[in-house]
Amino acid sequence: MTELGLPEDIQACLFDLDGVVTRTAVVHAAAWKEMFDAFLREREGAHFRPFGDSDYDEYVDGRPRADGVRTFLASRGIDLPDGTADDPPDAPTVHGLGNRKNDLVLERIRTDGVEAYDGTLRYIADVRAKGLRTAIVSSSANCRDVLRAIDAEDLFDVRIDGVVAAERKLPGKPRPDTFLTAARDLGVEAARCAVFEDALAGMDAGRSGHFGYVVGVDRVGQTDALYAHGADVVVKDLAELGGTQ
Ligand SMILES: [Mg+2]
């Protein structure tokens, strides 16, 4: 292992955004819950069963927005029409619900701002100082704005986010395609890339894409689940891996 805590042959690092670089995973989780609880309360009345933490971990976290809506609704036996990406937030469609959730996220980010994990920023600086290449790989369509808000756009050689994935027609996590595309754009084979992820869907992508090393980042106490989904190592903060910090 190197002093960065990675196998010797790793040449590039692929980082998820929400929950790995920025403290925005909690913002997303809260927005999903607010949106789904309002929807379910209206639909189920007296039989209302709220959206829970395990629903977020299993069906929503890490996936593209519309896939998150569909996967959770399917778990409750609910089938809504897809609608279209520009549906208004009150439309009773998959995209309508997704847009409602996105409005809540943007509102929270506007009010509270975005905070980065300092341990991650220092680790990325060390990785780059060692000559490794870096990519940000996020399902979020707001990735670029969030990176700009923390002045971190220049830390990544390649960005594959929700906007780029839609343009290039890449299926999102848990499929490995967004990570594989980042590796290809960096010119590094997957076996020589390390994936850094906090979502179970991201672990699945890391495993099925046969990446050289998969680092699970546990901010919420789901270490066992991250290992079960294919992590090679789980840390609470990237500072634990090493580097100069
Ligand atoms: Mg994440």
Short mmCIF file of C-alpha atoms and ligand atoms in Angstrom, two decimals:
data_model
loop_
_atom_site.label_atom_id
_atom_site.label_comp_id
_atom_site.label_asym_id
_atom_site.label_seq_id
_atom_site.Cartn_x
_atom_site.Cartn_y
_atom_site.Cartn_z
CA MET A 1 0.00 0.00 0.00
CA THR A 2 1.13 3.58 -0.64
CA GLU A 3 1.15 6.40 1.91
CA LEU A 4 -2.22 7.41 0.45
CA GLY A 5 -3.60 4.08 1.72
CA LEU A 6 -4.08 2.74 -1.81
CA PRO A 7 -2.64 -0.27 -3.67
CA GLU A 8 0.65 0.56 -5.45
CA ASP A 9 -0.76 0.30 -8.98
CA ILE A 10 -3.63 2.81 -8.54
CA GLN A 11 -3.20 5.72 -10.97
CA ALA A 12 -6.52 7.56 -10.65
CA CYS A 13 -9.15 8.31 -8.00
CA LEU A 14 -12.87 8.62 -8.79
CA PHE A 15 -14.83 10.52 -6.15
CA ASP A 16 -18.56 10.65 -5.51
CA LEU A 17 -19.73 14.17 -4.53
CA ASP A 18 -22.59 14.14 -1.99
CA GLY A 19 -21.42 12.61 1.27
CA VAL A 20 -17.81 12.13 0.11
CA VAL A 21 -16.65 15.63 -0.90
CA THR A 22 -19.53 17.70 0.51
CA ARG A 23 -21.87 17.41 3.48
CA THR A 24 -24.85 17.41 1.14
CA ALA A 25 -25.94 13.78 1.58
CA VAL A 26 -27.91 14.80 4.67
CA VAL A 27 -29.52 17.65 2.70
CA HIS A 28 -30.62 15.20 0.00
CA ALA A 29 -31.89 12.66 2.56
CA ALA A 30 -33.99 15.31 4.32
CA ALA A 31 -35.43 16.61 1.02
CA TRP A 32 -36.35 13.10 -0.15
CA LYS A 33 -38.11 12.43 3.15
CA GLU A 34 -40.04 15.71 3.10
CA MET A 35 -41.20 15.11 -0.49
CA PHE A 36 -42.10 11.42 -0.13
CA ASP A 37 -43.83 11.84 3.25
CA ALA A 38 -46.10 14.57 1.84
CA PHE A 39 -46.87 12.38 -1.18
CA LEU A 40 -47.50 9.22 0.87
CA ARG A 41 -49.58 11.02 3.51
CA GLU A 42 -51.91 12.34 0.84
CA ARG A 43 -52.09 9.00 -0.98
CA GLU A 44 -52.30 6.58 1.95
CA GLY A 45 -54.28 8.63 4.49
CA ALA A 46 -54.78 6.55 7.66
CA HIS A 47 -52.38 3.86 6.34
CA PHE A 48 -49.54 6.36 5.94
CA ARG A 49 -46.14 4.71 6.41
CA PRO A 50 -43.32 7.31 6.41
CA PHE A 51 -40.18 7.20 4.28
CA GLY A 52 -37.43 5.79 6.52
CA ASP A 53 -33.63 5.80 6.71
CA SER A 54 -33.37 2.29 5.25
CA ASP A 55 -35.60 3.37 2.33
CA TYR A 56 -33.10 6.13 1.59
CA ASP A 57 -30.08 3.81 1.81
CA GLU A 58 -31.56 1.00 -0.28
CA TYR A 59 -33.71 2.67 -2.91
CA VAL A 60 -32.60 6.27 -3.36
CA ASP A 61 -29.07 7.20 -2.23
CA GLY A 62 -26.57 7.52 -5.09
CA ARG A 63 -29.05 6.87 -7.90
CA PRO A 64 -30.08 9.39 -10.55
CA ARG A 65 -33.08 11.37 -9.31
CA ALA A 66 -35.79 9.75 -11.46
CA ASP A 67 -34.40 6.25 -10.76
CA GLY A 68 -34.56 7.01 -7.03
CA VAL A 69 -38.24 7.98 -7.32
CA ARG A 70 -39.09 4.89 -9.38
CA THR A 71 -37.13 2.44 -7.21
CA PHE A 72 -38.68 3.64 -3.95
CA LEU A 73 -42.24 3.79 -5.36
CA ALA A 74 -41.82 0.24 -6.72
CA SER A 75 -40.84 -0.92 -3.21
CA ARG A 76 -44.27 0.33 -2.05
CA GLY A 77 -46.10 -1.14 -5.06
CA ILE A 78 -46.82 2.33 -6.50
CA ASP A 79 -46.63 2.88 -10.24
CA LEU A 80 -46.72 6.47 -11.54
CA PRO A 81 -46.34 7.66 -15.15
CA ASP A 82 -42.82 8.92 -15.90
CA GLY A 83 -43.91 12.27 -17.30
CA THR A 84 -41.10 14.40 -18.71
CA ALA A 85 -38.03 16.06 -17.24
CA ASP A 86 -39.65 19.52 -17.31
CA ASP A 87 -42.81 18.48 -15.42
CA PRO A 88 -43.81 21.07 -12.79
CA PRO A 89 -43.12 20.05 -9.16
CA ASP A 90 -46.81 19.44 -8.48
CA ALA A 91 -47.26 16.95 -11.36
CA PRO A 92 -48.24 13.43 -10.15
CA THR A 93 -45.42 11.84 -12.16
CA VAL A 94 -41.97 10.39 -11.51
CA HIS A 95 -40.30 13.54 -12.83
CA GLY A 96 -42.79 15.79 -11.01
CA LEU A 97 -41.88 14.17 -7.69
CA GLY A 98 -38.18 14.32 -8.57
CA ASN A 99 -38.43 18.02 -9.40
CA ARG A 100 -40.30 18.66 -6.15
CA LYS A 101 -37.40 17.04 -4.27
CA ASN A 102 -34.84 19.02 -6.28
CA ASP A 103 -36.57 22.31 -5.47
CA LEU A 104 -36.34 21.43 -1.77
CA VAL A 105 -32.61 20.63 -2.09
CA LEU A 106 -31.84 23.87 -3.92
CA GLU A 107 -33.83 25.85 -1.35
CA ARG A 108 -31.88 24.25 1.52
CA ILE A 109 -28.54 24.82 -0.23
CA ARG A 110 -29.44 28.46 -0.93
CA THR A 111 -30.40 28.98 2.71
CA ASP A 112 -27.67 27.00 4.46
CA GLY A 113 -24.85 26.96 1.88
CA VAL A 114 -22.61 23.97 1.11
CA GLU A 115 -19.91 22.64 3.39
CA ALA A 116 -16.99 20.52 2.20
CA TYR A 117 -15.29 17.77 4.20
CA ASP A 118 -11.82 19.19 4.88
CA GLY A 119 -10.36 15.68 5.20
CA THR A 120 -11.49 14.92 1.65
CA LEU A 121 -10.14 18.19 0.19
CA ARG A 122 -6.75 17.61 1.82
CA TYR A 123 -6.71 14.00 0.62
CA ILE A 124 -7.48 15.07 -2.97
CA ALA A 125 -4.69 17.65 -2.82
CA ASP A 126 -2.28 14.89 -1.68
CA VAL A 127 -3.50 12.53 -4.40
CA ARG A 128 -2.85 15.16 -7.06
CA ALA A 129 0.51 16.09 -5.58
CA LYS A 130 1.52 12.43 -6.04
CA GLY A 131 0.63 12.68 -9.73
CA LEU A 132 -2.57 10.61 -9.63
CA ARG A 133 -5.46 11.79 -11.78
CA THR A 134 -8.88 12.62 -10.35
CA ALA A 135 -12.53 12.62 -11.43
CA ILE A 136 -15.80 13.58 -9.80
CA VAL A 137 -18.56 11.04 -10.55
CA SER A 138 -21.95 12.13 -9.26
CA SER A 139 -25.57 11.37 -10.12
CA SER A 140 -26.40 14.95 -9.21
CA ALA A 141 -27.48 17.42 -11.88
CA ASN A 142 -26.35 20.17 -9.46
CA CYS A 143 -22.77 18.86 -9.21
CA ARG A 144 -21.09 21.75 -11.00
CA ASP A 145 -22.87 24.42 -8.94
CA VAL A 146 -21.98 22.61 -5.72
CA LEU A 147 -18.30 22.33 -6.74
CA ARG A 148 -18.24 26.02 -7.61
CA ALA A 149 -19.82 26.89 -4.26
CA ILE A 150 -16.87 25.26 -2.44
CA ASP A 151 -14.33 26.45 -5.04
CA ALA A 152 -13.32 22.86 -5.88
CA GLU A 153 -13.96 22.65 -9.63
CA ASP A 154 -10.21 22.65 -10.38
CA LEU A 155 -9.54 19.62 -8.17
CA PHE A 156 -10.89 17.24 -10.82
CA ASP A 157 -9.52 16.43 -14.27
CA VAL A 158 -12.85 14.95 -15.37
CA ARG A 159 -16.46 15.50 -14.31
CA ILE A 160 -19.19 12.94 -15.00
CA ASP A 161 -22.39 14.20 -13.34
CA GLY A 162 -26.13 13.99 -13.90
CA VAL A 163 -25.96 16.50 -16.74
CA VAL A 164 -23.10 14.75 -18.57
CA ALA A 165 -24.71 11.32 -18.02
CA ALA A 166 -27.94 12.52 -19.64
CA GLU A 167 -26.04 14.01 -22.60
CA ARG A 168 -23.99 10.86 -23.11
CA LYS A 169 -26.91 8.54 -22.31
CA LEU A 170 -25.11 6.75 -19.49
CA PRO A 171 -27.18 4.66 -17.05
CA GLY A 172 -26.61 5.82 -13.48
CA LYS A 173 -25.41 4.08 -10.32
CA PRO A 174 -25.75 1.21 -9.32
CA ARG A 175 -24.63 0.53 -12.91
CA PRO A 176 -20.87 1.17 -13.28
CA ASP A 177 -21.11 3.16 -16.54
CA THR A 178 -20.52 6.66 -15.12
CA PHE A 179 -17.39 5.49 -13.26
CA LEU A 180 -16.16 3.53 -16.28
CA THR A 181 -16.63 6.59 -18.51
CA ALA A 182 -14.66 8.74 -16.06
CA ALA A 183 -11.83 6.17 -16.10
CA ARG A 184 -11.85 6.09 -19.89
CA ASP A 185 -11.84 9.91 -20.12
CA LEU A 186 -8.84 9.94 -17.76
CA GLY A 187 -7.12 7.32 -19.92
CA VAL A 188 -6.72 4.90 -16.99
CA GLU A 189 -8.06 1.35 -16.96
CA ALA A 190 -10.66 0.52 -14.31
CA ALA A 191 -8.33 -1.94 -12.56
CA ARG A 192 -5.99 1.00 -11.83
CA CYS A 193 -8.72 3.30 -10.49
CA ALA A 194 -9.93 3.67 -6.90
CA VAL A 195 -13.61 4.51 -6.28
CA PHE A 196 -14.65 6.62 -3.26
CA GLU A 197 -18.36 6.34 -2.41
CA ASP A 198 -20.76 6.65 0.52
CA ALA A 199 -23.82 5.04 -1.10
CA LEU A 200 -24.67 1.35 -1.35
CA ALA A 201 -25.55 1.90 -5.02
CA GLY A 202 -22.03 3.32 -5.46
CA MET A 203 -20.44 0.23 -3.88
CA ASP A 204 -22.43 -1.95 -6.30
CA ALA A 205 -21.11 0.16 -9.20
CA GLY A 206 -17.55 -0.17 -7.91
CA ARG A 207 -17.83 -3.94 -7.66
CA SER A 208 -19.55 -4.60 -10.98
CA GLY A 209 -17.14 -2.26 -12.79
CA HIS A 210 -14.14 -4.29 -11.49
CA PHE A 211 -12.30 -1.24 -10.19
CA GLY A 212 -8.91 -1.73 -8.56
CA TYR A 213 -9.98 -0.53 -5.11
CA VAL A 214 -13.30 0.54 -3.60
CA VAL A 215 -13.30 2.84 -0.56
CA GLY A 216 -16.58 3.03 1.36
CA VAL A 217 -17.05 6.31 3.23
CA ASP A 218 -19.28 5.84 6.25
CA ARG A 219 -20.73 9.11 7.53
CA VAL A 220 -23.88 7.61 9.06
CA GLY A 221 -22.98 4.25 10.66
CA GLN A 222 -23.51 1.82 7.78
CA THR A 223 -20.06 0.21 7.75
CA ASP A 224 -21.37 -3.38 7.60
CA ALA A 225 -23.69 -2.59 4.69
CA LEU A 226 -20.85 -0.89 2.78
CA TYR A 227 -18.67 -4.01 3.18
CA ALA A 228 -21.60 -6.23 2.18
CA HIS A 229 -21.97 -4.20 -1.02
CA GLY A 230 -18.32 -4.63 -2.00
CA ALA A 231 -16.09 -2.12 -0.18
CA ASP A 232 -12.42 -3.12 0.07
CA VAL A 233 -12.06 -0.78 3.04
CA VAL A 234 -14.45 1.48 4.96
CA VAL A 235 -13.36 4.75 6.60
CA LYS A 236 -15.27 7.48 8.41
CA ASP A 237 -13.10 10.19 6.89
CA LEU A 238 -10.54 10.06 4.08
CA ALA A 239 -7.91 11.39 6.51
CA GLU A 240 -7.83 7.81 7.92
CA LEU A 241 -6.31 6.59 4.65
CA GLY A 242 -3.15 8.65 5.08
CA GLY A 243 -1.50 11.40 3.07
CA THR A 244 0.32 14.36 4.58
CA GLN A 245 -2.50 15.48 6.90
MG MG B 1 -23.07 10.03 -2.22
#
